[in-house]
XYZ file of C-alpha atoms in Angstrom:
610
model
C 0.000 0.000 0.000
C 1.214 3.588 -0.918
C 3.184 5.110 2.121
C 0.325 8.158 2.154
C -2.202 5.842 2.576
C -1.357 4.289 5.558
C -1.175 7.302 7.268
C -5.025 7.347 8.148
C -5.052 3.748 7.176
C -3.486 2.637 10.271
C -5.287 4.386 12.826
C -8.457 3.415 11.585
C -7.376 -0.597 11.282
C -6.553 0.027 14.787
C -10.327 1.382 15.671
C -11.580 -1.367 13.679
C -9.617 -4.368 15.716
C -10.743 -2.654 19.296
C -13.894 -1.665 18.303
C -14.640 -5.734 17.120
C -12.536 -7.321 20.141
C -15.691 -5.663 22.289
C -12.775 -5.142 25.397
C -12.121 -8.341 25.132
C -8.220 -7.343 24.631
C -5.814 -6.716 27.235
C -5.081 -3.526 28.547
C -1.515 -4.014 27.292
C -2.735 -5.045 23.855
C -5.099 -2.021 23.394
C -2.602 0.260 24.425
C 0.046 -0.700 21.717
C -2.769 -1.033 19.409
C -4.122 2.670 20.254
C -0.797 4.110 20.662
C 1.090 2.586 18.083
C -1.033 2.883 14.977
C -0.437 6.747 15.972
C 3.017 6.259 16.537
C 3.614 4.624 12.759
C 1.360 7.184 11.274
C 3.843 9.865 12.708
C 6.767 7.652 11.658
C 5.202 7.860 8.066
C 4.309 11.401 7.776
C 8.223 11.814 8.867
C 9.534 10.354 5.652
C 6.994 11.864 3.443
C 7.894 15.371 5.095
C 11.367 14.763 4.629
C 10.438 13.757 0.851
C 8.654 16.586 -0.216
C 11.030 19.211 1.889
C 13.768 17.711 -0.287
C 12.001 18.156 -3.954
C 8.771 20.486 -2.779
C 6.877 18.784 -5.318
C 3.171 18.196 -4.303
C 2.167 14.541 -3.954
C -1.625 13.049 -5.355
C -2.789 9.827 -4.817
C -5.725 8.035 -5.989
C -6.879 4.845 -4.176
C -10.271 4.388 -6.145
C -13.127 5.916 -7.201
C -15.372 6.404 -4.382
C -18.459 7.512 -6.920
C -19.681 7.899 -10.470
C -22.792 9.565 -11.528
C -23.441 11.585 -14.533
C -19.973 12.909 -14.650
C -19.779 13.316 -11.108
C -16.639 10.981 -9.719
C -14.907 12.182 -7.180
C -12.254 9.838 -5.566
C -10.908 8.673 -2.493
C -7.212 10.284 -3.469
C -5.048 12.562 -1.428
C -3.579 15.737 -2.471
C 0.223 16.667 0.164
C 1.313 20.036 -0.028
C 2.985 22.406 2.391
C -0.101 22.960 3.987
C -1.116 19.047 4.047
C 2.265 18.799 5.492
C 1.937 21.206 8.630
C -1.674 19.333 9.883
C -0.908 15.867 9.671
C 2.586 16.383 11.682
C 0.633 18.302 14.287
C -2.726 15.309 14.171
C 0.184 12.846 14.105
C 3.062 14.242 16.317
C 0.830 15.608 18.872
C -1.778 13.164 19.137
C 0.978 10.201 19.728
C 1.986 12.003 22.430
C -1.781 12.561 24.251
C -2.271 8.956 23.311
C 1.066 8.359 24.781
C -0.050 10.086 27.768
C -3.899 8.176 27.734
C -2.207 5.077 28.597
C -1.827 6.099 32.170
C -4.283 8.774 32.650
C -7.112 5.845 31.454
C -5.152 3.328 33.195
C -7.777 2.477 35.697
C -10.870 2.880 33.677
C -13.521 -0.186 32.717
C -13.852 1.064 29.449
C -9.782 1.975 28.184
C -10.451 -0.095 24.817
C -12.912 1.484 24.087
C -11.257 4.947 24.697
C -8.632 4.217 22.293
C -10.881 3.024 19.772
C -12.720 6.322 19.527
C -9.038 8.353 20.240
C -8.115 6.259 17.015
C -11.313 6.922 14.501
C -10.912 10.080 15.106
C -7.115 10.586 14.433
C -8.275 9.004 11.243
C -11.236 10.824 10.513
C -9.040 14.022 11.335
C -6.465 12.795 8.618
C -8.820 11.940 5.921
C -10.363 15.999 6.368
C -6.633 17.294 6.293
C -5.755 15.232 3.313
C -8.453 14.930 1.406
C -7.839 16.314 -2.198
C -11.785 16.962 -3.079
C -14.025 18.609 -0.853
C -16.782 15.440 -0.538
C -14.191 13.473 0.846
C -12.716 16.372 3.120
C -16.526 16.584 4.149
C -16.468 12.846 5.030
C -13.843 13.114 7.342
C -15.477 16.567 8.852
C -18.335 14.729 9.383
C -16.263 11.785 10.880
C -14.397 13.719 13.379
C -18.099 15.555 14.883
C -19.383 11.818 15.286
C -15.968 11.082 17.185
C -16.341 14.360 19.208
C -19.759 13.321 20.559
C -18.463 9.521 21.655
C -15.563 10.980 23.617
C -17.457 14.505 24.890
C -20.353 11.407 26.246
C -17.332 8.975 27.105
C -18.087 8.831 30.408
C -21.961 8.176 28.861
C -23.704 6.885 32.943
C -23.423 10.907 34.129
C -26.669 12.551 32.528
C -24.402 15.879 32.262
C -22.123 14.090 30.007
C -24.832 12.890 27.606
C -26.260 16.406 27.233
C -22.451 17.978 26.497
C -22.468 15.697 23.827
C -26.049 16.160 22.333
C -25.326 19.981 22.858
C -21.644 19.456 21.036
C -23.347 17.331 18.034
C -26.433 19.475 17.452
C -24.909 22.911 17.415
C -22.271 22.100 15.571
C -24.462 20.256 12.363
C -26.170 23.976 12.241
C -22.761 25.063 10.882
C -22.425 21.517 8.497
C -25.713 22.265 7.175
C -24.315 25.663 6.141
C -21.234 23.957 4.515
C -23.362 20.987 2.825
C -25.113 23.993 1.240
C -21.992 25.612 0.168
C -20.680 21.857 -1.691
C -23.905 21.754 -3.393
C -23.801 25.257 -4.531
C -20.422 25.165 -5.752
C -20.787 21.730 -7.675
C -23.930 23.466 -8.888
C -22.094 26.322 -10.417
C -18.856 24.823 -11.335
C -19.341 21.361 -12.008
C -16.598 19.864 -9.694
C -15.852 19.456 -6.059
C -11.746 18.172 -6.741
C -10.089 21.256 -4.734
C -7.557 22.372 -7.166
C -9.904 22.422 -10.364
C -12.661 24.268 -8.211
C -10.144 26.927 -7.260
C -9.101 27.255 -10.808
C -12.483 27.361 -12.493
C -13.819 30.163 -9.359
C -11.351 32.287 -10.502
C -11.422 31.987 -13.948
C -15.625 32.199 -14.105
C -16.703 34.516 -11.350
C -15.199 37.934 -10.560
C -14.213 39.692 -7.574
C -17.231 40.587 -5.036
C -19.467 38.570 -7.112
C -22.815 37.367 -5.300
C -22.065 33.696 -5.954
C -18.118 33.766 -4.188
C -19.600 35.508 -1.715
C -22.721 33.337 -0.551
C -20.410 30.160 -1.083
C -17.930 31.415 1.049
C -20.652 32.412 3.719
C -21.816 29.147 3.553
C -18.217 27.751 3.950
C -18.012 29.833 6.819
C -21.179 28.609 8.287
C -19.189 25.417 8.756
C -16.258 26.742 10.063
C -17.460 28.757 13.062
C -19.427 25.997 14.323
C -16.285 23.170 13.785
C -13.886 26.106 15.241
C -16.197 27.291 18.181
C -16.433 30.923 17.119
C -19.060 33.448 17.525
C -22.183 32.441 17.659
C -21.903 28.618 17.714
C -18.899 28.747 20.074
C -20.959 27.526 23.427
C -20.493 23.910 22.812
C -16.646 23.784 23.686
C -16.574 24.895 26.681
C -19.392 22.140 28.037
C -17.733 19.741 26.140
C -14.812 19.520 28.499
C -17.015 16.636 30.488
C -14.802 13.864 28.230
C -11.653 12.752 29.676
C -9.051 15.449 29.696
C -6.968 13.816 27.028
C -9.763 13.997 24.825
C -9.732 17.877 25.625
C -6.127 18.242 24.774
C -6.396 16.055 21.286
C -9.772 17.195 20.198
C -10.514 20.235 21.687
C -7.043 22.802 21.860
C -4.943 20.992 19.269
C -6.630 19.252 16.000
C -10.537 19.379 15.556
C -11.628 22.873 16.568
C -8.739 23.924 14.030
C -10.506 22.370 11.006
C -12.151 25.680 10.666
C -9.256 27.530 10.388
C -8.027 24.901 7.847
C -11.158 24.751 5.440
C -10.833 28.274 4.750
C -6.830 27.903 4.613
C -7.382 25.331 1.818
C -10.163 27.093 -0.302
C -8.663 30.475 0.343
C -8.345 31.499 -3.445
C -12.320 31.644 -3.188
C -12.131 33.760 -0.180
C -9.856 36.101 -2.196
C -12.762 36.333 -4.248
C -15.349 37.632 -2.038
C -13.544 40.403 0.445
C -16.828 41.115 2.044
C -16.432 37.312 3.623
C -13.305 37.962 4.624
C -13.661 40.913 6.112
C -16.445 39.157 8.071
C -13.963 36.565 8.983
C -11.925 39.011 10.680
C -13.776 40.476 12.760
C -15.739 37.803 14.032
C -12.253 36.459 14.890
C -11.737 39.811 16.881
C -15.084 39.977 18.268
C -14.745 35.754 19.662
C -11.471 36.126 21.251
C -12.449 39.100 23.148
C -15.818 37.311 24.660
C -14.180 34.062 25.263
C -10.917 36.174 26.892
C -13.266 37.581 29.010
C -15.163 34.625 29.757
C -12.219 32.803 30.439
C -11.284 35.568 33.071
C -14.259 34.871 35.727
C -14.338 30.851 35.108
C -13.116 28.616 38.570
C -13.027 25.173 36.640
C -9.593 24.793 35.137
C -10.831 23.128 32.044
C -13.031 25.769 31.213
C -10.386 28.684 31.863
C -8.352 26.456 29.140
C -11.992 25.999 27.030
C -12.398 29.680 26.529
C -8.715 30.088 26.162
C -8.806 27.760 23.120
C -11.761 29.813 21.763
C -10.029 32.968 21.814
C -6.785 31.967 20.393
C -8.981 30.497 17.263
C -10.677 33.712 17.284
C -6.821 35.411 16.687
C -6.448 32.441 13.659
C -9.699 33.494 11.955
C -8.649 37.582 12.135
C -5.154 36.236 10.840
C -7.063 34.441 8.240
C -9.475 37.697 7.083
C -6.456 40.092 6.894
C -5.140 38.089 4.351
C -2.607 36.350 6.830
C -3.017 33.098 5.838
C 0.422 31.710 6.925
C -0.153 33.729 10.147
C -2.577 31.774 10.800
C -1.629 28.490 10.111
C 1.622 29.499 12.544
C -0.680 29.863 14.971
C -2.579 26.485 14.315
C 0.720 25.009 14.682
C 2.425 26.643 17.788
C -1.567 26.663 19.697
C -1.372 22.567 19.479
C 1.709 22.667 20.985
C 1.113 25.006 24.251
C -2.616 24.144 24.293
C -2.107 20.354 24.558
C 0.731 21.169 26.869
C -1.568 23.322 28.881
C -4.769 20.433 29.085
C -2.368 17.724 29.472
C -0.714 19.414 32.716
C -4.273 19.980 33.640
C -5.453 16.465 33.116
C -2.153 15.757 35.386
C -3.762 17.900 38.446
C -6.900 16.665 37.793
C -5.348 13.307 37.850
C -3.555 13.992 41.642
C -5.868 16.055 43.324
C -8.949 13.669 43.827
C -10.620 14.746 40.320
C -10.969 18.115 41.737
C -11.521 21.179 39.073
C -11.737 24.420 40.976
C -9.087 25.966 41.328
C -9.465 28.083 44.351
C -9.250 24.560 46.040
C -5.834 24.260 44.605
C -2.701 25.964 45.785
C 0.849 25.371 46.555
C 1.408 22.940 44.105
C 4.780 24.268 42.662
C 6.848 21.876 44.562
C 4.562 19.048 44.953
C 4.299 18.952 41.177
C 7.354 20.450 40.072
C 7.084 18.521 36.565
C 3.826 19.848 36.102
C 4.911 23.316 37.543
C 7.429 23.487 35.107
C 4.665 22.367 32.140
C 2.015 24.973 32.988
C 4.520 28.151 33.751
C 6.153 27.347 30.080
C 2.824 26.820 28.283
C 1.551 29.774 30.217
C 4.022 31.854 28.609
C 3.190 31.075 24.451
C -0.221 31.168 25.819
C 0.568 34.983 26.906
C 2.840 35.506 23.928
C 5.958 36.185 26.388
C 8.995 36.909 24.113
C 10.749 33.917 22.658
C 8.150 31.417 23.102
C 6.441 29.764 20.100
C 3.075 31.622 20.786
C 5.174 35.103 20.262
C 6.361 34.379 17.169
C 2.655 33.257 15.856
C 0.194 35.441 17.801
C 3.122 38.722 16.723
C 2.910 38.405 13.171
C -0.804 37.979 13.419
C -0.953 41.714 14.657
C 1.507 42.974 12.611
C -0.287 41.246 9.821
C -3.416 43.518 11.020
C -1.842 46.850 11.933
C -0.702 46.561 7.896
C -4.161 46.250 6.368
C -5.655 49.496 5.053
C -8.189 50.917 7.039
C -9.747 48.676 9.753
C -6.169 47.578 10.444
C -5.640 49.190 13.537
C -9.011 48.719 15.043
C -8.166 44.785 14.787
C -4.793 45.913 15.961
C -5.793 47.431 18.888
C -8.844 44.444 19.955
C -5.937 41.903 19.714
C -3.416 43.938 21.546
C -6.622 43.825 24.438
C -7.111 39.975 23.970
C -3.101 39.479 24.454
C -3.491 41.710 27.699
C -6.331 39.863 28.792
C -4.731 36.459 27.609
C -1.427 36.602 29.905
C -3.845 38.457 32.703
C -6.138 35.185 32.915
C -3.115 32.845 32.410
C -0.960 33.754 34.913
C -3.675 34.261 37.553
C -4.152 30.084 37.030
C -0.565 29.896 37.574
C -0.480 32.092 40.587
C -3.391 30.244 42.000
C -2.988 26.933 41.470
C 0.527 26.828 42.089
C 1.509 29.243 45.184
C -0.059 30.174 47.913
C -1.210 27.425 50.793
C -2.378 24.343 49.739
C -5.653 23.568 50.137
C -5.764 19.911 48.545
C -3.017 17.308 48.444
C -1.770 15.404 45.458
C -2.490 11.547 46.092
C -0.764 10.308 42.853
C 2.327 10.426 41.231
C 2.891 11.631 37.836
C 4.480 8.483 36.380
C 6.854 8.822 32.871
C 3.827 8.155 30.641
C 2.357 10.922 31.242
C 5.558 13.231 32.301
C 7.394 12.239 28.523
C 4.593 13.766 26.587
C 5.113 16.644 28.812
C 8.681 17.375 28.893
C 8.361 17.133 24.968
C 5.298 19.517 24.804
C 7.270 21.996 26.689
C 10.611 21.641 24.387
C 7.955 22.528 21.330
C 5.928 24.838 23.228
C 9.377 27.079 24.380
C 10.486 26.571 20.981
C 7.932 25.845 18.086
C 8.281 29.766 17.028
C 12.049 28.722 15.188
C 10.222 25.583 13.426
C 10.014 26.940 9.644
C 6.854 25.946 8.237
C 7.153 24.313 4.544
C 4.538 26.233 3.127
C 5.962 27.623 -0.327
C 3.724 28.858 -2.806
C 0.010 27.317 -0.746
C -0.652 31.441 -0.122
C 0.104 34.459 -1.539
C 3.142 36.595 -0.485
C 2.732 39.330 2.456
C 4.905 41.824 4.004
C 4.173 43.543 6.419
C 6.245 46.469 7.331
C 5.622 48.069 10.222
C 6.913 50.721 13.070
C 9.362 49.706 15.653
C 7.026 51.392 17.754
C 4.330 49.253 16.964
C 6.312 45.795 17.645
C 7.728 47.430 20.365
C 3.699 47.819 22.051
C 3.579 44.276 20.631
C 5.814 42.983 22.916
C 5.237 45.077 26.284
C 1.458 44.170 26.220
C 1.782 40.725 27.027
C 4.565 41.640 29.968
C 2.224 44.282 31.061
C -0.559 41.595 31.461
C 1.622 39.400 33.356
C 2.411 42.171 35.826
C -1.146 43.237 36.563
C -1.453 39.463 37.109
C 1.386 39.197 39.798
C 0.312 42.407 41.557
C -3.163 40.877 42.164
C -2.641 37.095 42.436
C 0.786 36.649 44.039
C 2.361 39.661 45.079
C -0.899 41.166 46.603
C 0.252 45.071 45.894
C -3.066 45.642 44.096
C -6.117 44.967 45.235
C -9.414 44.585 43.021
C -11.772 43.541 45.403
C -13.775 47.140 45.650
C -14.395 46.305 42.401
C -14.924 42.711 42.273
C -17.139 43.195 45.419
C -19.462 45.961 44.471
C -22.610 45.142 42.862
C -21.478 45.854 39.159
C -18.305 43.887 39.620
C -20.476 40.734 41.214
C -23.055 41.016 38.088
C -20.182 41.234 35.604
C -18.523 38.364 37.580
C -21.890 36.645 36.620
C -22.470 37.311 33.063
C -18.766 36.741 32.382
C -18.762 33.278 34.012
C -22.031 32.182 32.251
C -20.826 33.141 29.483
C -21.913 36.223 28.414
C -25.513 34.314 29.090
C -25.722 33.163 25.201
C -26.954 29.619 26.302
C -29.636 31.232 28.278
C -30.601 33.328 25.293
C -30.208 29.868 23.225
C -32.443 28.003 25.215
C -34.700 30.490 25.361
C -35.264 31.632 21.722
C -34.567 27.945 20.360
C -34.864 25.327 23.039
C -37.799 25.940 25.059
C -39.799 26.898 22.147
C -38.464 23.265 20.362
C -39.374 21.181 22.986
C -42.873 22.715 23.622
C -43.740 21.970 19.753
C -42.811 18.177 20.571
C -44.145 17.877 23.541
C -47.263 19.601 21.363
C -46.881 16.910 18.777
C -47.003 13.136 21.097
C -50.250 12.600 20.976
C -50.743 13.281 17.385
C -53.693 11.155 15.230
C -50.539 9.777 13.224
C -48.731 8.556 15.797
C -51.560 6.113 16.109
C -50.357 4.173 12.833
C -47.037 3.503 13.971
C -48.053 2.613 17.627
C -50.535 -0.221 16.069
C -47.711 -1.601 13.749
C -45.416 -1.653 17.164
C -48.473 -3.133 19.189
C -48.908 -5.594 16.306
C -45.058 -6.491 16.007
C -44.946 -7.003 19.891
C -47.911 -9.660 19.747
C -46.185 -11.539 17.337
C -42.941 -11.172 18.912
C -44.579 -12.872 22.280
C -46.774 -15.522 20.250
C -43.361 -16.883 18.876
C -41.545 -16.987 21.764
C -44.258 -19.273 23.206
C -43.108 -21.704 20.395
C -39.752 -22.096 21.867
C -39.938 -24.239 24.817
C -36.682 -26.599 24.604
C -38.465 -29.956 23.950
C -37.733 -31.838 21.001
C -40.451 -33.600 20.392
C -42.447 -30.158 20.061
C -39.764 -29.117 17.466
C -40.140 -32.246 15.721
C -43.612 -32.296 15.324
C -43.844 -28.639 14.218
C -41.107 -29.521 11.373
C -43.164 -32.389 10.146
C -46.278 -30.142 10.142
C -44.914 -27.283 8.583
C -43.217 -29.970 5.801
C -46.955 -31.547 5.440
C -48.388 -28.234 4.741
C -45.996 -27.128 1.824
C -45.934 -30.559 0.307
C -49.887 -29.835 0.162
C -49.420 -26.461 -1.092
C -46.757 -27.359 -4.026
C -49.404 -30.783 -5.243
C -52.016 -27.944 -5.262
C -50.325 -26.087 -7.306
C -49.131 -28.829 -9.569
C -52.692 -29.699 -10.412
């Protein structure tokens, strides 16, 4: 089998064998099963990296084709570029690692086959989207990964809460698929293909800049990326789906799926060019998320959810990279975000994982030498978080803003909203470093952190300090940018974050300032409230779609037709029962009914015969 095939290939083999073996497996077996297929996926992506770095020429492989009608036929075939090449060595290299780190964190759970099973269709479901050289089969494996999101949001399926995360997960993000559906059909529709390259070349060459059609197909497109990327306004299923298993946060959740977003409008970008009234939109919902979930993120006590709104904000920077016309920005970002953000859940999962399953982190607290490992993981993914200088999220998250202070016009307004999400950003960072990890403790660790889960760490924080030097082997996938700027302006670039951090010590460690006049009075409590709740959306949600929803079905149960299908169930039930009476386990009943039953269709065939 071609060496590009495998790469999903193996993964999925692997889901197949655990899913079929029912948990029958050992735990020993599973594990090398769920960890390894990732493992030789990573191993493969390595060499075909290393190929096309050496000769930059894009690979295309076609397996079969997957349909034929009318002139329709697109393939199951794969299509490597630079782009290609920068998602499946994060989906690969990164998601060995969490699986890596599953093998303890799961260690004691009934159901660890299963785990891996799901960790492993969707590592496969995530490569098929990323690699995918027609956008049916891209829309396959987007499709794939939302199924695998709702198993391992409702892993832990016996807690009611976790079912409804991942009904609320599933539902609000097929609003945004049902955009993008619209958006395939409308483009095969127009342009008679759905193979990625062709489509780009015939948008171009048959519709013009600003045109009505690029424009509603690339709304449409972006339907489907703000509700796969969790940005305004179908963000509000992230942060309740942090009720799966914290590795399934880290893998899922900060470093591969909520990124496919940011990816589908990466790859189809040449139509975006073509309708700047999308893109504009693109930007500043990016600005407009990441300064409701920074925020959000800001009042939140669980430390999943201070991490949940985290992610949301630092996709919200990707898509205003992404509308300026930043596409590599962006992608930068993608890259260096799976890095500190799986560091940043992982180290979580690792507290999580000592401290009794407890989330809040006002029950935390001197943890700095108990968990010095850890310590040492959260200060340094902290830090790209905040965009400190020299870390990986610096590089990324800096060009992103110089990107916007160039753009005509609106530039500095994005400019200036980022520069307020990086403040906020390193402010709501560093106060969950300063709380969890100084001050007295109020909860003691009652585990160690053994080397399957410290590796992945120690590794996350060598790519998290220093991701920002990795050169990306993008080439010709985007247009060329420059943006020259002020010293002045990278200058404010850089002391924003620092500033952040300070306000952060001078409240949370150092105690110099004191906010609680604010915090106390009865604006500061209210704000408090709508901040943690996030800004209230689900309330509106609920209201304006839920409530009136459920009263229509609860309108509709007793409905004339409903008698129908409740007669054909009574019916099938009375046969069901009648039959089992025929089964009682003595062979003289069976034998008799065989000789009856052969009796009556010798009678019927001599009938007939005559």
């Amino acid at each position: 089998m071609n060496l590009l095939a495998l790469v999903p290939a193996l993964p999925l083999f692997s889901a197949i064998l655990l899913m079929v073996s029912a948990g029958r497996l050992p735990k020993q077996i599973a594990a090398v099963l769920g960890v390894g297929s990732v493992g030789l996926s990573a191993v493969c992506v390595v060499i075909i990296s290393q190929g096309f770095l050496a000769d930059g020429q894009v690979r295309e492989v076609t397996l079969w084709t997957w349909i034929a009608v009318d002139g329709f036929t697109p393939a199951i075939a794969f299509y490597v570029d630079g782009l290609t090449v920068v998602m499946m060595s994060v989906i690969t290299g990164v998601g060995f690692l969490i699986h890596l780190y599953s093998v303890e964190f799961m260690a004691d759970d009934q159901s660890f086959s299963r785990y891996f099973a799901y960790m492993n269709l969707f590592v496969a479901a995530m490569l098929l989207l990323v690699m995918a050289d027609n956008l049916l089969l891209l829309y396959l494996g987007w499709e794939g990964v939302g199924v695998c999101s709702y198993l391992l949001v409702g892993f832990w399926y016996r807690d009611p809460a976790n079912g409804r995360a991942a009904r609320k997960a599933f539902v609000v993000t097929r609003v945004g698929d049902t955009a993008m559906a619209l958006g395939l059909l409308l483009l095969f529709t127009e342009l008679g293909t759905l193979d990625i390259q062709p489509l780009m070349a015939a948008a171009n060459s048959q519709w013009q800049v600003g045109g009505s059609l690029p424009v509603l197909a690339t709304a449409l497109l972006l339907g489907g990326a703000v509700g796969k990327s969790a940005q305004l306004p179908l963000h509000t299923w992230l942060p309740d789906a942090m009720a799966g298993p914290t590795p399934v946060s880290a893998l899922i959740h900060a470093a591969t799926m909520v990124t496919a977003g940011v990816y589908l409008i990466a790859r189809t970008h040449e139509l975006f060019l073509l309708a700047p009234a999308t893109l504009t939109a693109v930007a500043w919902l990016g600005l407009a998320t990441l300064l409701l979930a920074a925020f959000a993120a800001l009042a939140q006590n669980d430390i999943k959810r201070i991490l949940a709104y985290s992610t949301i904000s630092q996709i919200g920077y990707m898509f205003m990279a992404l509308g300026v016309g930043a596409f590599s920005a962006g992608i930068f970002h993608l890259m260096t975000h799976a890095f500190f953000k799986a560091l940043l859940f992982l180290a979580a999962g690792a507290i999580i994982h000592a401290l009794h399953h407890e989330h809040n982190i006002f029950r935390m607290g001197g943890l700095r030498t108990r968990l010095p490992v850890v310590f040492t993981s959260f200060l340094i993914g902290s830090a790209a978080l905040a965009a400190l200088p020299f870390t990986s999220g610096f590089y990324s998250k800096d060009s992103i803003l110089l990107a916007a202070w160039a753009l005509p016009d609106i530039g500095p307004i994005l400019w200036t909203g980022g520069l307020l999400g990086a403040l906020l950003t390193a402010l709501y960072s560093f106060r969950l470093v300063f709380v969890v990890f100084f001050g007295e403790a109020k909860t003691e660790p009652d585990k160690e952190v053994g080397w399957k889960m410290a590796l992945p760490l120690v590794i996350l924080c060598a790519l998290a300090a220093l991701g920002g030097w990795i050169g990306q082997p993008l080439g010709d996938v985007f247009p060329a940018s420059e943006h020259p700027v002020a010293h002045a302006v990278e200058a404010i670039g850089i002391a924003v974050p620092l500033l952040g951090l300070l306000i952060a010590y001078l409240i949370f460690l150092g105690g110099q300032l004191s906010v609680a006049r604010v915090t106390e009075s009865a604006v500061g409590k209210a704000l408090q409230a709508f901040w943690l709740q996030g800004w209230r959306l689900d309330g509106l949600y609920h209201a304006v779609f839920v409530r009136p929803f459920t009263a229509l079905a609860r309108s509709c149960r007793n409905e004339p037709v409903d008698l129908v299908y409740n007669a054909l169930v009574a019916v099938t039930r009375w046969g069901h029962r009648a039959l089992v009476t025929t089964q009682t386990g003595e062979l003289r009943w069976y034998a008799t009914s065989m000789v009856f039953g052969l009796i009556v269709l010798v009678a019927i065939m001599l009938r007939n015969a005559s």
